[in-house]
Amino acid sequence: MTLGITSFHAPKRTLMGPGPSDVSDRVLKAMARPTLGHLDPLFVGMMDEIKQLLQYAFQTQNELTFAVSAPGSAGMECCFVNLVEPGDVIIVCQNGVFGGRMRENVERCGGTAVMVQDDWGCAVDPSKLEHALNAHPEAVLVAFVHAETSTGVQSDAKTLVSLAHAHDCLTIVDTVTSLVGTPLYVDDWGIDAIYSGSQKCLSAPPGLSPVSFNQRAADKIRNRKTKIQSWFLDLNLVMGYWAGDGKRAYHHTAPVNSLYGLHESLVMVQEEGLEAAWTRHRDNHLALQKGLENMGIHFVVDQQYRLPQLNAVAIPNGVDDAAVRHRLLVDFNLEIGSGLGALAGKVWRIGLMGHASHPRNVDYCLDALKAVL
Ligand SMILES: *Cc1c(COP(=O)(O)O)cnc(C)c1O
């Protein structure tokens, strides 16, 4: 008996949503290379290079820098389960979907989340954070999202981190969408724990989450009174695998070919240069913005807080959201994102992330939208 199912052949689409973004042929080819044993010395050498390349992308010297073998949500969880102990009071700034997930993480770790709320489409307001820090001197940590993918908003990470430090709090910063798309300086800004994702501006396939922890964060983990509730994400154990020094111990089987893909995408970031990548994201965003505004389509975020890699625009009056996205996908092989949460049905989210941030895609998207509308 056979089910008669044959190989799956994905069509070539243009991915201009909130991620995954287009993966280059170079990265796809890297992933098709022979699978090595995950303790093979050649593979271990490549993992060391990934660490160095991630240190560059994050602009950090942190020893504790590696990729969690799971998507961005697992990087988020890795930061929280390691840094939050039962009874801890954590301040979570929320201005979209992902801040809500941070709250879930805090509560599942047995902590208490003090929420600092800002409207969806607005940046995190530093004065509200300061107010919460003054009202909660018992707080030990501040968490916020640098680039809110659900709304297309960028918050001032440097200011938020310095406020947290002035009140002796550690920081967890979500940079899943900001890494490589927008300026980010982990060491200069003093970010204590950070996580990102492979499928946004890094343009590798989904399923890996770069993370980095500084010495203060590592000390907090080392001095915990309670055992970390997750075996898989316990940094003390994972680092025995990533830290190397010739004594790499089996923890889990690394996703070997996915890491080839991440390595190649990071080599491409290094070749282009971070500053050049940030400029490219900004230039393509400005070109898309001009084209959309010429069509009478308006951005929902104030100019100064707009993310170049994630453009949230109001769906024009009388236009059928789902029908337009369906036609773009079927007629143009083009994916754009719908609204999430409070913005569902109200906005489109047009991504210009990583490899997809290209003048050709700007023109293609504008032409396709014109034809469909
Ligand atoms: C995409 C995203 C995540 C989650 O990443 P997954 O890889 O989907 O788990 C978390 N935070 C932000 C800001 C994101 O954009």
PDB file of N, CA, C and O in Angstrom, residues 171-233:
ATOM      1  N   THR A 171      18.397  43.720  31.983  1.00  0.00           N
ATOM      2  CA  THR A 171      17.491  43.933  30.854  1.00  0.00           C
ATOM      3  C   THR A 171      17.468  42.709  29.936  1.00  0.00           C
ATOM      4  O   THR A 171      18.505  42.071  29.710  1.00  0.00           O
ATOM      5  N   ILE A 172      16.278  42.410  29.431  1.00  0.00           N
ATOM      6  CA  ILE A 172      16.107  41.421  28.357  1.00  0.00           C
ATOM      7  C   ILE A 172      15.508  42.184  27.181  1.00  0.00           C
ATOM      8  O   ILE A 172      14.469  42.835  27.332  1.00  0.00           O
ATOM      9  N   VAL A 173      16.178  42.129  26.037  1.00  0.00           N
ATOM     10  CA  VAL A 173      15.704  42.888  24.881  1.00  0.00           C
ATOM     11  C   VAL A 173      15.438  41.949  23.704  1.00  0.00           C
ATOM     12  O   VAL A 173      16.306  41.167  23.310  1.00  0.00           O
ATOM     13  N   ASP A 174      14.226  42.047  23.159  1.00  0.00           N
ATOM     14  CA  ASP A 174      13.830  41.285  21.958  1.00  0.00           C
ATOM     15  C   ASP A 174      14.302  42.044  20.730  1.00  0.00           C
ATOM     16  O   ASP A 174      13.854  43.164  20.471  1.00  0.00           O
ATOM     17  N   THR A 175      15.248  41.433  19.992  1.00  0.00           N
ATOM     18  CA  THR A 175      15.714  42.059  18.752  1.00  0.00           C
ATOM     19  C   THR A 175      15.507  41.091  17.582  1.00  0.00           C
ATOM     20  O   THR A 175      16.318  41.028  16.665  1.00  0.00           O
ATOM     21  N   VAL A 176      14.410  40.336  17.638  1.00  0.00           N
ATOM     22  CA  VAL A 176      14.164  39.347  16.590  1.00  0.00           C
ATOM     23  C   VAL A 176      14.101  40.038  15.230  1.00  0.00           C
ATOM     24  O   VAL A 176      14.711  39.595  14.258  1.00  0.00           O
ATOM     25  N   THR A 177      13.401  41.174  15.169  1.00  0.00           N
ATOM     26  CA  THR A 177      13.262  41.864  13.890  1.00  0.00           C
ATOM     27  C   THR A 177      14.317  42.945  13.681  1.00  0.00           C
ATOM     28  O   THR A 177      14.613  43.325  12.561  1.00  0.00           O
ATOM     29  N   SER A 178      14.936  43.438  14.762  1.00  0.00           N
ATOM     30  CA  SER A 178      15.874  44.550  14.544  1.00  0.00           C
ATOM     31  C   SER A 178      17.255  44.100  14.098  1.00  0.00           C
ATOM     32  O   SER A 178      17.904  44.799  13.312  1.00  0.00           O
ATOM     33  N   LEU A 179      17.734  42.936  14.556  1.00  0.00           N
ATOM     34  CA  LEU A 179      19.110  42.525  14.258  1.00  0.00           C
ATOM     35  C   LEU A 179      19.405  42.576  12.762  1.00  0.00           C
ATOM     36  O   LEU A 179      18.699  41.953  11.975  1.00  0.00           O
ATOM     37  N   VAL A 180      20.432  43.343  12.398  1.00  0.00           N
ATOM     38  CA  VAL A 180      20.926  43.546  11.027  1.00  0.00           C
ATOM     39  C   VAL A 180      20.054  44.509  10.204  1.00  0.00           C
ATOM     40  O   VAL A 180      20.494  45.058   9.204  1.00  0.00           O
ATOM     41  N   GLY A 181      18.819  44.793  10.654  1.00  0.00           N
ATOM     42  CA  GLY A 181      17.961  45.702   9.883  1.00  0.00           C
ATOM     43  C   GLY A 181      18.071  47.140  10.341  1.00  0.00           C
ATOM     44  O   GLY A 181      17.769  48.081   9.596  1.00  0.00           O
ATOM     45  N   THR A 182      18.517  47.314  11.574  1.00  0.00           N
ATOM     46  CA  THR A 182      18.460  48.627  12.191  1.00  0.00           C
ATOM     47  C   THR A 182      19.594  48.707  13.224  1.00  0.00           C
ATOM     48  O   THR A 182      19.982  47.685  13.783  1.00  0.00           O
ATOM     49  N   PRO A 183      20.201  49.885  13.446  1.00  0.00           N
ATOM     50  CA  PRO A 183      21.355  49.942  14.348  1.00  0.00           C
ATOM     51  C   PRO A 183      21.087  49.315  15.717  1.00  0.00           C
ATOM     52  O   PRO A 183      20.035  49.538  16.316  1.00  0.00           O
ATOM     53  N   LEU A 184      22.062  48.518  16.149  1.00  0.00           N
ATOM     54  CA  LEU A 184      21.953  47.804  17.423  1.00  0.00           C
ATOM     55  C   LEU A 184      23.370  47.590  17.946  1.00  0.00           C
ATOM     56  O   LEU A 184      24.196  47.013  17.246  1.00  0.00           O
ATOM     57  N   TYR A 185      23.624  48.106  19.158  1.00  0.00           N
ATOM     58  CA  TYR A 185      24.956  47.999  19.763  1.00  0.00           C
ATOM     59  C   TYR A 185      24.817  47.390  21.153  1.00  0.00           C
ATOM     60  O   TYR A 185      24.576  48.113  22.128  1.00  0.00           O
ATOM     61  N   VAL A 186      24.951  46.094  21.238  1.00  0.00           N
ATOM     62  CA  VAL A 186      24.691  45.398  22.497  1.00  0.00           C
ATOM     63  C   VAL A 186      25.623  45.885  23.614  1.00  0.00           C
ATOM     64  O   VAL A 186      25.161  46.208  24.715  1.00  0.00           O
ATOM     65  N   ASP A 187      26.924  45.964  23.348  1.00  0.00           N
ATOM     66  CA  ASP A 187      27.857  46.357  24.406  1.00  0.00           C
ATOM     67  C   ASP A 187      27.753  47.851  24.731  1.00  0.00           C
ATOM     68  O   ASP A 187      27.689  48.231  25.896  1.00  0.00           O
ATOM     69  N   ASP A 188      27.711  48.695  23.706  1.00  0.00           N
ATOM     70  CA  ASP A 188      27.609  50.143  23.956  1.00  0.00           C
ATOM     71  C   ASP A 188      26.361  50.481  24.756  1.00  0.00           C
ATOM     72  O   ASP A 188      26.379  51.358  25.608  1.00  0.00           O
ATOM     73  N   TRP A 189      25.275  49.829  24.432  1.00  0.00           N
ATOM     74  CA  TRP A 189      24.019  50.136  25.112  1.00  0.00           C
ATOM     75  C   TRP A 189      23.894  49.378  26.429  1.00  0.00           C
ATOM     76  O   TRP A 189      22.991  49.645  27.212  1.00  0.00           O
ATOM     77  N   GLY A 190      24.762  48.389  26.656  1.00  0.00           N
ATOM     78  CA  GLY A 190      24.759  47.656  27.925  1.00  0.00           C
ATOM     79  C   GLY A 190      23.640  46.639  28.064  1.00  0.00           C
ATOM     80  O   GLY A 190      23.274  46.269  29.182  1.00  0.00           O
ATOM     81  N   ILE A 191      23.106  46.167  26.950  1.00  0.00           N
ATOM     82  CA  ILE A 191      22.028  45.164  27.017  1.00  0.00           C
ATOM     83  C   ILE A 191      22.565  43.902  27.704  1.00  0.00           C
ATOM     84  O   ILE A 191      23.632  43.404  27.347  1.00  0.00           O
ATOM     85  N   ASP A 192      21.815  43.393  28.683  1.00  0.00           N
ATOM     86  CA  ASP A 192      22.311  42.264  29.473  1.00  0.00           C
ATOM     87  C   ASP A 192      21.990  40.915  28.835  1.00  0.00           C
ATOM     88  O   ASP A 192      22.815  40.009  28.841  1.00  0.00           O
ATOM     89  N   ALA A 193      20.775  40.774  28.323  1.00  0.00           N
ATOM     90  CA  ALA A 193      20.389  39.521  27.659  1.00  0.00           C
ATOM     91  C   ALA A 193      19.574  39.880  26.432  1.00  0.00           C
ATOM     92  O   ALA A 193      18.714  40.771  26.474  1.00  0.00           O
ATOM     93  N   ILE A 194      19.866  39.202  25.332  1.00  0.00           N
ATOM     94  CA  ILE A 194      19.242  39.578  24.067  1.00  0.00           C
ATOM     95  C   ILE A 194      18.962  38.320  23.262  1.00  0.00           C
ATOM     96  O   ILE A 194      19.681  37.336  23.365  1.00  0.00           O
ATOM     97  N   TYR A 195      17.871  38.350  22.490  1.00  0.00           N
ATOM     98  CA  TYR A 195      17.592  37.228  21.593  1.00  0.00           C
ATOM     99  C   TYR A 195      17.110  37.760  20.262  1.00  0.00           C
ATOM    100  O   TYR A 195      16.599  38.871  20.162  1.00  0.00           O
ATOM    101  N   SER A 196      17.321  36.937  19.223  1.00  0.00           N
ATOM    102  CA  SER A 196      16.872  37.319  17.884  1.00  0.00           C
ATOM    103  C   SER A 196      16.368  36.071  17.162  1.00  0.00           C
ATOM    104  O   SER A 196      16.116  35.043  17.793  1.00  0.00           O
ATOM    105  N   GLY A 197      16.180  36.177  15.859  1.00  0.00           N
ATOM    106  CA  GLY A 197      15.682  35.041  15.074  1.00  0.00           C
ATOM    107  C   GLY A 197      16.419  34.979  13.752  1.00  0.00           C
ATOM    108  O   GLY A 197      16.943  35.978  13.267  1.00  0.00           O
ATOM    109  N   SER A 198      16.479  33.794  13.171  1.00  0.00           N
ATOM    110  CA  SER A 198      17.239  33.604  11.934  1.00  0.00           C
ATOM    111  C   SER A 198      16.487  34.068  10.689  1.00  0.00           C
ATOM    112  O   SER A 198      17.090  34.333   9.655  1.00  0.00           O
ATOM    113  N   GLN A 199      15.162  34.172  10.776  1.00  0.00           N
ATOM    114  CA  GLN A 199      14.344  34.304   9.559  1.00  0.00           C
ATOM    115  C   GLN A 199      13.879  35.716   9.237  1.00  0.00           C
ATOM    116  O   GLN A 199      13.048  35.901   8.378  1.00  0.00           O
ATOM    117  N   LYS A 200      14.396  36.707   9.956  1.00  0.00           N
ATOM    118  CA  LYS A 200      13.949  38.076   9.664  1.00  0.00           C
ATOM    119  C   LYS A 200      15.068  38.768   8.879  1.00  0.00           C
ATOM    120  O   LYS A 200      15.298  38.408   7.745  1.00  0.00           O
ATOM    121  N   CYS A 201      15.808  39.693   9.484  1.00  0.00           N
ATOM    122  CA  CYS A 201      16.812  40.398   8.676  1.00  0.00           C
ATOM    123  C   CYS A 201      18.084  39.587   8.431  1.00  0.00           C
ATOM    124  O   CYS A 201      18.932  39.997   7.647  1.00  0.00           O
ATOM    125  N   LEU A 202      18.221  38.437   9.068  1.00  0.00           N
ATOM    126  CA  LEU A 202      19.360  37.568   8.754  1.00  0.00           C
ATOM    127  C   LEU A 202      19.083  36.749   7.499  1.00  0.00           C
ATOM    128  O   LEU A 202      19.994  36.211   6.874  1.00  0.00           O
ATOM    129  N   SER A 203      17.795  36.608   7.146  1.00  0.00           N
ATOM    130  CA  SER A 203      17.422  35.899   5.914  1.00  0.00           C
ATOM    131  C   SER A 203      17.957  34.476   5.831  1.00  0.00           C
ATOM    132  O   SER A 203      18.352  34.008   4.764  1.00  0.00           O
ATOM    133  N   ALA A 204      18.008  33.814   6.964  1.00  0.00           N
ATOM    134  CA  ALA A 204      18.229  32.364   6.965  1.00  0.00           C
ATOM    135  C   ALA A 204      16.856  31.731   7.219  1.00  0.00           C
ATOM    136  O   ALA A 204      15.922  32.431   7.620  1.00  0.00           O
ATOM    137  N   PRO A 205      16.713  30.438   6.996  1.00  0.00           N
ATOM    138  CA  PRO A 205      15.402  29.841   7.287  1.00  0.00           C
ATOM    139  C   PRO A 205      15.059  29.932   8.776  1.00  0.00           C
ATOM    140  O   PRO A 205      15.953  30.063   9.609  1.00  0.00           O
ATOM    141  N   PRO A 206      13.766  29.882   9.102  1.00  0.00           N
ATOM    142  CA  PRO A 206      13.351  29.927  10.504  1.00  0.00           C
ATOM    143  C   PRO A 206      13.872  28.720  11.263  1.00  0.00           C
ATOM    144  O   PRO A 206      14.194  27.690  10.670  1.00  0.00           O
ATOM    145  N   GLY A 207      13.947  28.837  12.586  1.00  0.00           N
ATOM    146  CA  GLY A 207      14.288  27.682  13.407  1.00  0.00           C
ATOM    147  C   GLY A 207      15.530  27.837  14.251  1.00  0.00           C
ATOM    148  O   GLY A 207      15.917  26.907  14.956  1.00  0.00           O
ATOM    149  N   LEU A 208      16.175  29.014  14.196  1.00  0.00           N
ATOM    150  CA  LEU A 208      17.337  29.246  15.056  1.00  0.00           C
ATOM    151  C   LEU A 208      17.182  30.603  15.728  1.00  0.00           C
ATOM    152  O   LEU A 208      16.638  31.530  15.125  1.00  0.00           O
ATOM    153  N   SER A 209      17.675  30.703  16.947  1.00  0.00           N
ATOM    154  CA  SER A 209      17.545  31.969  17.679  1.00  0.00           C
ATOM    155  C   SER A 209      18.884  32.400  18.278  1.00  0.00           C
ATOM    156  O   SER A 209      19.306  31.887  19.317  1.00  0.00           O
ATOM    157  N   PRO A 210      19.569  33.354  17.627  1.00  0.00           N
ATOM    158  CA  PRO A 210      20.795  33.894  18.205  1.00  0.00           C
ATOM    159  C   PRO A 210      20.491  34.565  19.546  1.00  0.00           C
ATOM    160  O   PRO A 210      19.504  35.294  19.670  1.00  0.00           O
ATOM    161  N   VAL A 211      21.347  34.300  20.539  1.00  0.00           N
ATOM    162  CA  VAL A 211      21.191  34.930  21.851  1.00  0.00           C
ATOM    163  C   VAL A 211      22.562  35.382  22.345  1.00  0.00           C
ATOM    164  O   VAL A 211      23.592  34.885  21.881  1.00  0.00           O
ATOM    165  N   SER A 212      22.561  36.315  23.299  1.00  0.00           N
ATOM    166  CA  SER A 212      23.818  36.751  23.899  1.00  0.00           C
ATOM    167  C   SER A 212      23.538  37.253  25.317  1.00  0.00           C
ATOM    168  O   SER A 212      22.508  37.883  25.567  1.00  0.00           O
ATOM    169  N   PHE A 213      24.461  36.932  26.226  1.00  0.00           N
ATOM    170  CA  PHE A 213      24.319  37.307  27.640  1.00  0.00           C
ATOM    171  C   PHE A 213      25.626  37.923  28.113  1.00  0.00           C
ATOM    172  O   PHE A 213      26.699  37.369  27.844  1.00  0.00           O
ATOM    173  N   ASN A 214      25.540  39.043  28.828  1.00  0.00           N
ATOM    174  CA  ASN A 214      26.777  39.649  29.344  1.00  0.00           C
ATOM    175  C   ASN A 214      27.139  39.068  30.711  1.00  0.00           C
ATOM    176  O   ASN A 214      26.452  38.169  31.219  1.00  0.00           O
ATOM    177  N   GLN A 215      28.226  39.594  31.296  1.00  0.00           N
ATOM    178  CA  GLN A 215      28.722  39.040  32.553  1.00  0.00           C
ATOM    179  C   GLN A 215      27.714  39.187  33.689  1.00  0.00           C
ATOM    180  O   GLN A 215      27.527  38.275  34.497  1.00  0.00           O
ATOM    181  N   ARG A 216      27.037  40.345  33.725  1.00  0.00           N
ATOM    182  CA  ARG A 216      26.039  40.561  34.796  1.00  0.00           C
ATOM    183  C   ARG A 216      24.934  39.515  34.719  1.00  0.00           C
ATOM    184  O   ARG A 216      24.483  38.987  35.740  1.00  0.00           O
ATOM    185  N   ALA A 217      24.505  39.224  33.499  1.00  0.00           N
ATOM    186  CA  ALA A 217      23.444  38.223  33.328  1.00  0.00           C
ATOM    187  C   ALA A 217      23.973  36.844  33.721  1.00  0.00           C
ATOM    188  O   ALA A 217      23.299  36.080  34.420  1.00  0.00           O
ATOM    189  N   ALA A 218      25.197  36.544  33.282  1.00  0.00           N
ATOM    190  CA  ALA A 218      25.790  35.238  33.611  1.00  0.00           C
ATOM    191  C   ALA A 218      25.926  35.083  35.128  1.00  0.00           C
ATOM    192  O   ALA A 218      25.657  34.008  35.674  1.00  0.00           O
ATOM    193  N   ASP A 219      26.314  36.172  35.819  1.00  0.00           N
ATOM    194  CA  ASP A 219      26.445  36.109  37.285  1.00  0.00           C
ATOM    195  C   ASP A 219      25.094  35.845  37.940  1.00  0.00           C
ATOM    196  O   ASP A 219      24.995  35.071  38.888  1.00  0.00           O
ATOM    197  N   LYS A 220      24.084  36.520  37.428  1.00  0.00           N
ATOM    198  CA  LYS A 220      22.735  36.329  37.994  1.00  0.00           C
ATOM    199  C   LYS A 220      22.309  34.860  37.832  1.00  0.00           C
ATOM    200  O   LYS A 220      21.736  34.255  38.740  1.00  0.00           O
ATOM    201  N   ILE A 221      22.639  34.274  36.687  1.00  0.00           N
ATOM    202  CA  ILE A 221      22.268  32.875  36.439  1.00  0.00           C
ATOM    203  C   ILE A 221      23.057  31.958  37.380  1.00  0.00           C
ATOM    204  O   ILE A 221      22.507  31.043  37.992  1.00  0.00           O
ATOM    205  N   ARG A 222      24.340  32.256  37.526  1.00  0.00           N
ATOM    206  CA  ARG A 222      25.181  31.427  38.380  1.00  0.00           C
ATOM    207  C   ARG A 222      24.733  31.484  39.842  1.00  0.00           C
ATOM    208  O   ARG A 222      24.841  30.507  40.559  1.00  0.00           O
ATOM    209  N   ASN A 223      24.222  32.623  40.262  1.00  0.00           N
ATOM    210  CA  ASN A 223      23.846  32.796  41.669  1.00  0.00           C
ATOM    211  C   ASN A 223      22.379  32.504  41.959  1.00  0.00           C
ATOM    212  O   ASN A 223      21.872  32.884  43.012  1.00  0.00           O
ATOM    213  N   ARG A 224      21.719  31.853  41.032  1.00  0.00           N
ATOM    214  CA  ARG A 224      20.299  31.521  41.268  1.00  0.00           C
ATOM    215  C   ARG A 224      20.148  30.649  42.512  1.00  0.00           C
ATOM    216  O   ARG A 224      20.985  29.804  42.799  1.00  0.00           O
ATOM    217  N   LYS A 225      18.984  30.862  43.180  1.00  0.00           N
ATOM    218  CA  LYS A 225      18.700  30.031  44.347  1.00  0.00           C
ATOM    219  C   LYS A 225      17.944  28.771  43.925  1.00  0.00           C
ATOM    220  O   LYS A 225      17.942  27.774  44.628  1.00  0.00           O
ATOM    221  N   THR A 226      17.288  28.836  42.762  1.00  0.00           N
ATOM    222  CA  THR A 226      16.468  27.707  42.319  1.00  0.00           C
ATOM    223  C   THR A 226      16.983  27.156  40.997  1.00  0.00           C
ATOM    224  O   THR A 226      17.638  27.853  40.220  1.00  0.00           O
ATOM    225  N   LYS A 227      16.671  25.907  40.752  1.00  0.00           N
ATOM    226  CA  LYS A 227      17.070  25.227  39.523  1.00  0.00           C
ATOM    227  C   LYS A 227      16.269  25.796  38.345  1.00  0.00           C
ATOM    228  O   LYS A 227      15.075  26.086  38.495  1.00  0.00           O
ATOM    229  N   ILE A 228      16.924  25.938  37.210  1.00  0.00           N
ATOM    230  CA  ILE A 228      16.231  26.418  36.018  1.00  0.00           C
ATOM    231  C   ILE A 228      15.204  25.370  35.588  1.00  0.00           C
ATOM    232  O   ILE A 228      15.532  24.191  35.464  1.00  0.00           O
ATOM    233  N   GLN A 229      13.960  25.834  35.403  1.00  0.00           N
ATOM    234  CA  GLN A 229      12.860  24.878  35.196  1.00  0.00           C
ATOM    235  C   GLN A 229      12.928  24.138  33.869  1.00  0.00           C
ATOM    236  O   GLN A 229      12.314  23.084  33.712  1.00  0.00           O
ATOM    237  N   SER A 230      13.662  24.665  32.886  1.00  0.00           N
ATOM    238  CA  SER A 230      13.757  23.996  31.589  1.00  0.00           C
ATOM    239  C   SER A 230      15.111  23.313  31.451  1.00  0.00           C
ATOM    240  O   SER A 230      16.155  23.966  31.554  1.00  0.00           O
ATOM    241  N   TRP A 231      15.093  22.012  31.216  1.00  0.00           N
ATOM    242  CA  TRP A 231      16.364  21.322  31.005  1.00  0.00           C
ATOM    243  C   TRP A 231      16.998  21.761  29.680  1.00  0.00           C
ATOM    244  O   TRP A 231      18.179  22.089  29.617  1.00  0.00           O
ATOM    245  N   PHE A 232      16.198  21.823  28.622  1.00  0.00           N
ATOM    246  CA  PHE A 232      16.740  22.102  27.287  1.00  0.00           C
ATOM    247  C   PHE A 232      17.369  23.488  27.192  1.00  0.00           C
ATOM    248  O   PHE A 232      18.355  23.695  26.496  1.00  0.00           O
ATOM    249  N   LEU A 233      16.763  24.459  27.898  1.00  0.00           N
ATOM    250  CA  LEU A 233      17.217  25.845  27.765  1.00  0.00           C
ATOM    251  C   LEU A 233      18.126  26.295  28.911  1.00  0.00           C
ATOM    252  O   LEU A 233      18.500  27.459  28.974  1.00  0.00           O
TER     253      LEU A 233
END
